Coordinates of C-alpha atoms and ligand atoms in Angstrom, one line a residue:
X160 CA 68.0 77.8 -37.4
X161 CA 65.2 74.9 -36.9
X162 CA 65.3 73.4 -33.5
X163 CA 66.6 69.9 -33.1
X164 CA 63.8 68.1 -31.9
X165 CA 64.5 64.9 -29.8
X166 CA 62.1 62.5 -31.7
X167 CA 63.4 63.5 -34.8
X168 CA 66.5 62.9 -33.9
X169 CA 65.9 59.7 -32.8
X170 CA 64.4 59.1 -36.2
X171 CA 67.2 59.7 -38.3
X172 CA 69.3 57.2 -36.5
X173 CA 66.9 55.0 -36.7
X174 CA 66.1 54.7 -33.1
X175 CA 63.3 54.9 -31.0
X176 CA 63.0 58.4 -28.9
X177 CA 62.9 56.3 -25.5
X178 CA 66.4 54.7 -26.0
X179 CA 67.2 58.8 -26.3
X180 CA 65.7 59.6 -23.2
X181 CA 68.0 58.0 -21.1
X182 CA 71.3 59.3 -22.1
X183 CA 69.7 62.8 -22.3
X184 CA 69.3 62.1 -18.6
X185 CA 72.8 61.1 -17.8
X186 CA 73.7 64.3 -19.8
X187 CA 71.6 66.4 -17.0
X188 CA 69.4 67.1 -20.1
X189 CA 65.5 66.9 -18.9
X190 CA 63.2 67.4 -21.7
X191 CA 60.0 65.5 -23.1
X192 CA 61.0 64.3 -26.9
X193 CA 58.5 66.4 -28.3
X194 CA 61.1 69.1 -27.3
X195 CA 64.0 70.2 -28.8
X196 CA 68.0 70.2 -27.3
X197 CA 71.3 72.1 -28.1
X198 CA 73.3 71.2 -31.0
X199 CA 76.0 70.1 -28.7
X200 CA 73.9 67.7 -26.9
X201 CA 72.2 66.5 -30.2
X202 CA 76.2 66.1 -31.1
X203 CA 77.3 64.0 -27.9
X204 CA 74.0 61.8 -28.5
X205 CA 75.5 60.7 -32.0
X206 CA 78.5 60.1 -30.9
X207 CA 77.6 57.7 -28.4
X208 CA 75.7 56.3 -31.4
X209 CA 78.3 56.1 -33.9
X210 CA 76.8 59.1 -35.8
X211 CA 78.3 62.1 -37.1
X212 CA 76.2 65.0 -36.2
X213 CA 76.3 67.6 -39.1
X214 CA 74.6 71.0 -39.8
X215 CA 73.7 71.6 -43.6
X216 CA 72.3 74.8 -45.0
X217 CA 69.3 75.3 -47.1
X218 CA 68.8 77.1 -49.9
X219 CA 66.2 79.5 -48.5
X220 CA 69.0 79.8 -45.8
X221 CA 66.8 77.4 -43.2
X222 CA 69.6 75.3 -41.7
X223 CA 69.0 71.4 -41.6
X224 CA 70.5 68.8 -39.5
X225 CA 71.5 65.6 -40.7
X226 CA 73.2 63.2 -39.4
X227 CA 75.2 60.5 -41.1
X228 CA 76.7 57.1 -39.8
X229 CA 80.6 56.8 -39.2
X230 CA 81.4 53.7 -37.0
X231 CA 84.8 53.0 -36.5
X232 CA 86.6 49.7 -35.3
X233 CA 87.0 49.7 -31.6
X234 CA 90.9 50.1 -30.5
X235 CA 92.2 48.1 -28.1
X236 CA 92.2 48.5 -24.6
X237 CA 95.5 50.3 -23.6
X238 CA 95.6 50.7 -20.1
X239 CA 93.6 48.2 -18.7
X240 CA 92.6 48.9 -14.9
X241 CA 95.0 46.0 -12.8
X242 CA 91.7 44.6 -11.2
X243 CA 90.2 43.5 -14.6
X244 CA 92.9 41.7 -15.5
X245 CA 93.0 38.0 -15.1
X246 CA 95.7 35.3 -15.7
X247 CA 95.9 33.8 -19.1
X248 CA 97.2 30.7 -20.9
X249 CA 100.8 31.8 -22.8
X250 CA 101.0 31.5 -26.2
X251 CA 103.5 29.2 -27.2
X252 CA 104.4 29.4 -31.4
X253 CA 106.4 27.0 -32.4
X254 CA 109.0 27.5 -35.6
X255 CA 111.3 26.3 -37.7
X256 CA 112.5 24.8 -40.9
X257 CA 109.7 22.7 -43.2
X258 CA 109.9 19.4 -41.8
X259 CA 112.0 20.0 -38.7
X260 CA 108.8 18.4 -37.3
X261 CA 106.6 21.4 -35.9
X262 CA 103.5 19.7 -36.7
X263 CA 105.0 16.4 -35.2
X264 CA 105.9 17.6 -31.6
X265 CA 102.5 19.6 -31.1
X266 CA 100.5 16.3 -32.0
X267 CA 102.6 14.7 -29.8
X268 CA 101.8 16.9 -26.4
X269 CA 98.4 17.0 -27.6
X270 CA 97.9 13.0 -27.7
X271 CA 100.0 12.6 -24.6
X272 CA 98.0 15.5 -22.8
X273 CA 94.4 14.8 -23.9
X274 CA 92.2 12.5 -21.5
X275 CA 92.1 9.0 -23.3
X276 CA 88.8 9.5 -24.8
X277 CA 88.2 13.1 -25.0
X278 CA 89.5 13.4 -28.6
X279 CA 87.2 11.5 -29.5
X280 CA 87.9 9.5 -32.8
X281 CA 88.6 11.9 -35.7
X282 CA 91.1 14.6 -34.4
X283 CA 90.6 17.6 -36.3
X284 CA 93.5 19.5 -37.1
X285 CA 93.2 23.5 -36.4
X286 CA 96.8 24.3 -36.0
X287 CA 96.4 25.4 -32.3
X288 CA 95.8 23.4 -29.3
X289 CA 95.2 24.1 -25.4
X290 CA 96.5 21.9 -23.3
X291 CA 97.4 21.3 -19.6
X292 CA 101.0 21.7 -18.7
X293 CA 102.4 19.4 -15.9
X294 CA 100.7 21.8 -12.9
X295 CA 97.0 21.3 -14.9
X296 CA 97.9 25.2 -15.7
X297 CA 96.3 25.6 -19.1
X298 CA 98.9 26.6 -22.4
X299 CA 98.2 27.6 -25.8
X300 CA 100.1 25.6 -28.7
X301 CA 100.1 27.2 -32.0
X302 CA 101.8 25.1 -34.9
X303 CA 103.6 28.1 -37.0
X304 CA 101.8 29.9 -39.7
X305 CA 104.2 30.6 -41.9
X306 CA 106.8 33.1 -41.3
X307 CA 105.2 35.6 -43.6
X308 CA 102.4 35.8 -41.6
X309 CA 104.2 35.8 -38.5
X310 CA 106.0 39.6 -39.8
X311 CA 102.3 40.3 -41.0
X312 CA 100.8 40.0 -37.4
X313 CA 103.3 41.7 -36.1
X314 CA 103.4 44.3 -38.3
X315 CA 99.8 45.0 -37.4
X316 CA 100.5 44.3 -33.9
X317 CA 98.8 41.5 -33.5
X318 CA 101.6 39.6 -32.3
X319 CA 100.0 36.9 -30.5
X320 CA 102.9 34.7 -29.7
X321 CA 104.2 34.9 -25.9
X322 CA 107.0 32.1 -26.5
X323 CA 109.0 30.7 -29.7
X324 CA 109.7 27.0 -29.8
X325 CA 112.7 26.9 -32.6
X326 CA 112.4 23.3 -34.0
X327 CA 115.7 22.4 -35.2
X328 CA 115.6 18.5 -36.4
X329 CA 119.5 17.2 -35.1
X330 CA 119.7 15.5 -38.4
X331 CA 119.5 18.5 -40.8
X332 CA 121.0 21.3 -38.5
X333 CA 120.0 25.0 -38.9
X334 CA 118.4 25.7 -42.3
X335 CA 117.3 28.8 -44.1
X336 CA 113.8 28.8 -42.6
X337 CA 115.2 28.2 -38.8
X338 CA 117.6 31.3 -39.9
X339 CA 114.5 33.3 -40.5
X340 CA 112.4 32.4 -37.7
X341 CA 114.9 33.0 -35.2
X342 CA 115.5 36.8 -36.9
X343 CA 111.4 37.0 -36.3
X344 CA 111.7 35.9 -32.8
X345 CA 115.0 38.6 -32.2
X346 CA 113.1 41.5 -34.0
X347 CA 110.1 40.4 -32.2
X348 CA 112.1 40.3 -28.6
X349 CA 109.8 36.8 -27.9
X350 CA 111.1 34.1 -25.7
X351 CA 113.5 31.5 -27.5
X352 CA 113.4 27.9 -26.3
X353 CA 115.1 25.4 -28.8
X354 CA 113.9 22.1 -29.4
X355 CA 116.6 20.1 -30.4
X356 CA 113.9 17.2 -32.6
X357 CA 114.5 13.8 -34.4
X358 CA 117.2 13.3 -31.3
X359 CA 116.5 9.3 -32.2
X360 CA 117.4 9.6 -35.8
X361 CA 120.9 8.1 -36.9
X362 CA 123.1 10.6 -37.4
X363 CA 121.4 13.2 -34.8
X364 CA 124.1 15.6 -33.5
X365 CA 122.9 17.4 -31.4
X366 CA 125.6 19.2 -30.2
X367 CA 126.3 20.6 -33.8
X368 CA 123.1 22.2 -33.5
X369 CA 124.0 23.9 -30.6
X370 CA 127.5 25.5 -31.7
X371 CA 125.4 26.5 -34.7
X372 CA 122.8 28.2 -33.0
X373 CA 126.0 30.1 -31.2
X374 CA 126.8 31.3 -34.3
X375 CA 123.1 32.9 -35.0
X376 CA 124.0 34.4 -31.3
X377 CA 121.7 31.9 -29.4
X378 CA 124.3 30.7 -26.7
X379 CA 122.6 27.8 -24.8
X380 CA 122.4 27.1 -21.5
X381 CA 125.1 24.7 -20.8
X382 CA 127.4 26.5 -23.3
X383 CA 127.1 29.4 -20.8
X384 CA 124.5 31.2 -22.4
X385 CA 121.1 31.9 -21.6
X386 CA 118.9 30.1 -24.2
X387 CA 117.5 27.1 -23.3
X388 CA 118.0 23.8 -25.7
X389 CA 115.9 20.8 -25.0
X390 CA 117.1 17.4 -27.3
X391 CA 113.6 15.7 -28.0
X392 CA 112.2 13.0 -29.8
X393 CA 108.5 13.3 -31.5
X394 CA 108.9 10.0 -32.6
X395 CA 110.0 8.7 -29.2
X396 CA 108.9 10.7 -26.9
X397 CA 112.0 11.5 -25.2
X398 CA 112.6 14.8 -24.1
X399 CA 109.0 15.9 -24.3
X400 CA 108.6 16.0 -20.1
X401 CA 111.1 18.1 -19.9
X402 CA 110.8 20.6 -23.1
X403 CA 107.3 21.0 -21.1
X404 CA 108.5 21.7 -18.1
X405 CA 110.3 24.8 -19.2
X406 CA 107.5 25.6 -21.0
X407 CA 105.7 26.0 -18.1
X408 CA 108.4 27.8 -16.2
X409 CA 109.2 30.5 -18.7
X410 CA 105.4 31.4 -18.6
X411 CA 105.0 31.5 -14.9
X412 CA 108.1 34.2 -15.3
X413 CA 106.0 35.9 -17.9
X414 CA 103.0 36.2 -15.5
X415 CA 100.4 36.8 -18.6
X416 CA 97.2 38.8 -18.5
X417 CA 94.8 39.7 -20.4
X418 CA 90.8 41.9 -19.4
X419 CA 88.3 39.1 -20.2
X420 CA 85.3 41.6 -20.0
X421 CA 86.9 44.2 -23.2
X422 CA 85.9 44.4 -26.4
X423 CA 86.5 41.0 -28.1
X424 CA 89.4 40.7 -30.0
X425 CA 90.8 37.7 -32.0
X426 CA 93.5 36.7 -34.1
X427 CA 93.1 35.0 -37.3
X428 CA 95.8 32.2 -38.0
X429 CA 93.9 30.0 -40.7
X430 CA 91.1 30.6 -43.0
X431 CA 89.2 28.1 -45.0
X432 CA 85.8 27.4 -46.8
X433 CA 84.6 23.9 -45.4
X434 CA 81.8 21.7 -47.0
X435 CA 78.7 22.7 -45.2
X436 CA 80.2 25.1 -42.6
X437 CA 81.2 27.9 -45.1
X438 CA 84.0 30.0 -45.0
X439 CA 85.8 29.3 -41.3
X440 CA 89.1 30.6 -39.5
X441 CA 90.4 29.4 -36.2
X442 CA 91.6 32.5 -34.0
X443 CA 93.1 33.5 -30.8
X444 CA 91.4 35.2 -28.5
X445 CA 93.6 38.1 -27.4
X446 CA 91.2 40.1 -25.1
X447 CA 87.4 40.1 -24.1
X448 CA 85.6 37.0 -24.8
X449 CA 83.9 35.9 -28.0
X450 CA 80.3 35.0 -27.8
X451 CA 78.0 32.9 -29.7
X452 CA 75.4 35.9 -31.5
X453 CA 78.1 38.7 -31.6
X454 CA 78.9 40.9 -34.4
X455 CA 82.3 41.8 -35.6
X456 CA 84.5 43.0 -38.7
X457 CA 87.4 41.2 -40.1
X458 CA 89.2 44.0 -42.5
X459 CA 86.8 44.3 -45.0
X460 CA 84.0 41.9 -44.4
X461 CA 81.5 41.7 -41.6
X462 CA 79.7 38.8 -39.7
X463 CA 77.8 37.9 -37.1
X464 CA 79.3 34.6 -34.6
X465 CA 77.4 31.8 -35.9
X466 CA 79.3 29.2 -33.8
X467 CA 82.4 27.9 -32.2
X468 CA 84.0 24.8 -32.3
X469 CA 87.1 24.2 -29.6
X470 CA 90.4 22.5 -30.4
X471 CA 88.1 19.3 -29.9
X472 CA 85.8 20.0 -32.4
X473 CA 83.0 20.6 -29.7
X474 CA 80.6 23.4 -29.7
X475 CA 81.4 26.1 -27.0
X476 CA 79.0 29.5 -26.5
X477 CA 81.8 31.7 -25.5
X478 CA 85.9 31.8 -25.9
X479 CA 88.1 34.2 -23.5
X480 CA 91.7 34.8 -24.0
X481 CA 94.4 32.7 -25.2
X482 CA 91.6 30.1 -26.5
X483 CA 91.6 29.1 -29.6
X484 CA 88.3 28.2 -31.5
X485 CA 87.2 27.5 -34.8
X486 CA 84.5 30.5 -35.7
X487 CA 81.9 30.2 -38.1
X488 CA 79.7 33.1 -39.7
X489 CA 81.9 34.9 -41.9
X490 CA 80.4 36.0 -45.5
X491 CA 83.8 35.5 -46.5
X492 CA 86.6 34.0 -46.3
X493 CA 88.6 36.1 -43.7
X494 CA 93.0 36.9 -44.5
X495 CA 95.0 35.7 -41.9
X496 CA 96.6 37.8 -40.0
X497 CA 93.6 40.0 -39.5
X498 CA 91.5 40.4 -36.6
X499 CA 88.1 39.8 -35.5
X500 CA 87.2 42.6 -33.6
X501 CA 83.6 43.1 -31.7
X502 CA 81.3 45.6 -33.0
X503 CA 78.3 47.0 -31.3
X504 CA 76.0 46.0 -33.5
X505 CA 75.2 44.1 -36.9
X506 CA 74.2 47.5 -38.4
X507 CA 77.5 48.9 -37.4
X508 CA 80.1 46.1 -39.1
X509 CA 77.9 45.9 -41.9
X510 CA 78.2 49.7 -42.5
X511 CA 82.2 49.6 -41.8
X512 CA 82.6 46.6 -43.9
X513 CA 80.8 48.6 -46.9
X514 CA 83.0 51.6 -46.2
X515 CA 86.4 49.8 -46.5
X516 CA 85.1 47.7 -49.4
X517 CA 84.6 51.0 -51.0
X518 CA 88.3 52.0 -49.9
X519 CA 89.6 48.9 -51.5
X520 CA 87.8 49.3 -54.8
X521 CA 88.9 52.8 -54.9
X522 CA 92.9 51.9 -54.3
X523 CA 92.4 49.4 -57.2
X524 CA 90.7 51.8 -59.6
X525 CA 93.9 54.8 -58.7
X526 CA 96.0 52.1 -59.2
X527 CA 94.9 50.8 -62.6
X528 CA 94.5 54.4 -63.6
X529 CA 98.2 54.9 -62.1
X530 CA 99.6 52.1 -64.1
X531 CA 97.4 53.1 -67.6
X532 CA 99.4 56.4 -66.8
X533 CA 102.7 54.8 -66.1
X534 CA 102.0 53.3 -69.3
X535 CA 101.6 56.6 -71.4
X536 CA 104.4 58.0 -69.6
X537 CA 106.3 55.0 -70.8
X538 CA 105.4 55.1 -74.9
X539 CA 105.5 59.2 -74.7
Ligands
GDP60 P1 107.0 20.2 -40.0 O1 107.1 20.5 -41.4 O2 108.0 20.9 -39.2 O3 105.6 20.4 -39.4 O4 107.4 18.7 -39.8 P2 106.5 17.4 -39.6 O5 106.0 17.3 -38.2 O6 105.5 17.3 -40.6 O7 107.6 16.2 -39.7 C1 108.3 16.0 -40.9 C2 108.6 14.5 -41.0 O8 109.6 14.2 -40.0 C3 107.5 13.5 -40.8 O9 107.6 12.5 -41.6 C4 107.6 13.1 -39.3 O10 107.1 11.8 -39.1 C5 109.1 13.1 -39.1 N1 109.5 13.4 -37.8 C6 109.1 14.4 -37.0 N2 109.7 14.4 -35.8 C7 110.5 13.3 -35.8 C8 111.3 12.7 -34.8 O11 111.5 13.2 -33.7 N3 112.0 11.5 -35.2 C9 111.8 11.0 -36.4 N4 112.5 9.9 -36.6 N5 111.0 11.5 -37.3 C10 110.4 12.6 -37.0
MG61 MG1 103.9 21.1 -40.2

C-alpha cells in the first residue's frame, strides 16, 4: 500500500499542509509533511474536516486513498455545561381564533413598551417583537404562525414557544381555532395564560368564556383552577398591565437558559422575497448567536448572513438567544418551520445543501415512477 503522505493529504481537501500540521500535533503525531502518517491518523484528520477517509484499490492491486467530502448539519447541544448557560428572554406565542385579535394585543404592548421615538415612523411588521416587561427584563412576543406550523416546529423539535397566550375575544367565545390551539399547547405541555380580549365590546361576557374554557379542561384561577385568565382590552388598554405582569411572573418561574457561545441555531417563523432585499425570513434565535458573515443551511438551501435587521428595522451584527431578527442572504426563499443552523464553512453548507437537493429530486423522481406504477397496477 502507498504511504499517505501529509501534503497530499492536505491537497485533496483542499487545504494547505500547514493548517495539517497543527492538529497532527495535538494528535502527538510529529512529522514533516513531506512525510507520510497511519491511515488512522490520516482518518481522524478528515474527520475533523468533514471528510470521509476511504481506501480504494487499483487495478494493478496499488491501493489509493481518496477521500471524499461528507459534512453533516451540526446537532444541537444536549447537555450544555451549567456555566455556559445564561438567562434568556421567554418566548411568549400568542394563539387563538382568526380575529380574536392576536395581532391587535401584541401591537399594543409593543406601542405602549417602545420609547416614544424609537420606532421610528414606519413600524415594520415581522411578527415577533422584544420588549421590556414591567422589571426592564427583556421578553420575546411572537404573533402566531399558524397552527400548522406550530405542529410542524414541534414535530421537528424546534418548538420555540416557552408560554401560550390563548386569545379568546369575550364577544365570539371559544371557536374552532382556539379549540385547536389549546390541544397544541396540551400536547405541547406549554404554559397556558388566557387572554380574555375585546372585554370593551357590547356584549363581552366574559365569564362565558371562562366556564367554556372549563369545559376544554382549562379551570381558571378564580374558578379554583390553575389557569390563569386575564379580561383585556386591545382597544382600550385595560387589562394589558396586568396580563403583563403574569407574563413576567410565569417566566421568572420558568427560569430560561440558553449557551450563547454554541453553534447558532435559529428558527424560521416567516419567509418572504422583499423588493431589493431578496428572499428574507425573521427567526428566533434558539442557541449560539447569529453573526453578520456566517454561513448556515436551511433544509435544502445554503447561505451566507448578509445582514440583520431587529424588530426595529435597525441593522444589528450579531443576534443571541430569544432575539428575533429579520436575516437576509438566503438564495432562496427559506420554509418556515426550518432552521438556520451554523455551518463551518461556506464550502461546507453549499456541499450539504447540494446533497439534500439531490435527496429531494430523487424522492420526486421514485415518487412519480411509484405513481406511473400505481397507475399500471391500476389499468392491469
Ligand atoms: P387576529 O386575527 O387574532 O390577529 O385579530 P386582529 O388583531 O387582527 O383583530 C381583529 C379585529 O378585531 C380588528 O378589526 C381589531 O381592530 C379588532 N379588535 C382586536 N382587539 C379588540 C378589542 O380589544 N376591542 C375591540 N373593540 N376590537 C378589537
Ligand atoms: Mg393577526
Amino acid at each position: 500500500k502507498p504511504p499517505i503522505v501529509v501534503s497530499d493529504l492536505a491537497d485533496a481537501m483542499g487545504l494547505k499542509p500547514f493548517q495539517l500540521m497543527a492538529d497532527l500535533i495535538k494528535l502527538q503525531v510529529f512529522v514533516a509533511p513531506h512525510q507520510a502518517i497511519e491511515p488512522e491518523v490520516a482518518e481522524k484528520l478528515c474527520d475533523q474536516h468533514g471528510f470521509k477517509f476511504e481506501r480504494e484499490k487499483r487495478e494493478k492491486g496499488a491501493g489509493v486513498h481518496k477521500v471524499e467530502e461528507v459534512f453533516v448539519e451540526p446537532e444541537p447541544e444536549e447537555d450544555v455545561p451549567e456555566d455556559k448557560l445564561e438567562l434568556r428572554a421567554p418566548i411568549i406565542t400568542f394563539m387563538g381564533h382568526v380575529d380574536h385579535g392576536k395581532t391587535s394585543l401584541l401591537d399594543y404592548v409593543r406601542n405602549s413598551r417602545v420609547a416614544a421615538g424609537e420606532a421610528g415612523g414606519i413600524t415594520q411588521h415581522i411578527g415577533a417583537y422584544g420588549v421590556k416587561d414591567d422589571q426592564g427584563r427583556p421578553i420575546t412576543l411572537l404573533d402566531t404562525p399558524g397552527h400548522a406550523i406550530f405542529s410542524k416546529m414541534r414535530a421537528r423539535g424546534a418548538d420555540i414557544t416557552d408560554i401560550v397566550v390563548l386569545v379568546v375575544a369575550a364577544d365570539d367565545g371559544i371557536m374552532p381555532q382556539t379549540k385547536e390551539a389549546i390541544d397544541h399547547a396540551k400536547a405541547a405541555e406549554k404554559t397556558i395564560i388566557v387572554a380574555v380580549n375585546k372585554c370593551d365590546v357590547a356584549g363581552a361576557d366574559p365569564t362565558r368564556v371562562r366556564t367554556q374554557l372549563m369545559e376544554h379542561g382549562l379551570t381558571p384561577v378564580d374558578f379554583g383552577g390553575d389557569i390563569e385568565c386575564v379580561d383585556v382590552s386591545a382597544k382600550t388598554g385595560a387589562g394589558m398591565e396586568d396580563l403583563l405582569e403574569l407574563l413576567a411572573l410565569q417566566a421568572e418561574v420558568l427560569e430560561l437558559s440558553a449557551n450563547p457561545t454554541a453553534n447558532a441555531r435559529a428558527a424560521v417563523i416567516e419567509a418572504r422575497v422583499q423588493a431589493g432585499k431578496g428572499a428574507t425570513a425573521t427567526v428566533i434565535v434558539e442557541s449560539g448567536t447569529l453573526k453578520v458573515g456566517m454561513p448556515f443551511i436551511c433544509g435544502p438551501f445554503s447561505g451566507k448572513i448578509k445582514s440583520m435587521l431587529d424588530d426595529n428595522g435597525k441593522p444589528v451584527k450579531t443576534a443571541g438567544p430569544a432575539t428575533p431578527v429579520e436575516l437576509l442572504g438566503f438564495a432562496e426563499l427559506p420554509n418556515v418551520g426550518d432552521e438556520v443552523v451554523e455551518m463551518e464553512s461556506e464550502r461546507a453548507a453549499k456541499k450539504l445543501a447540494s446533497e439534500r437537493q439531490g435527496e429531494k429530486r430523487n424522492e420526486r423522481l421514485g415518487g412519480a415512477q411509484k405513481s406511473r406504477l400505481d397507475d399500471f397496477m391500476a389499468l392491469a
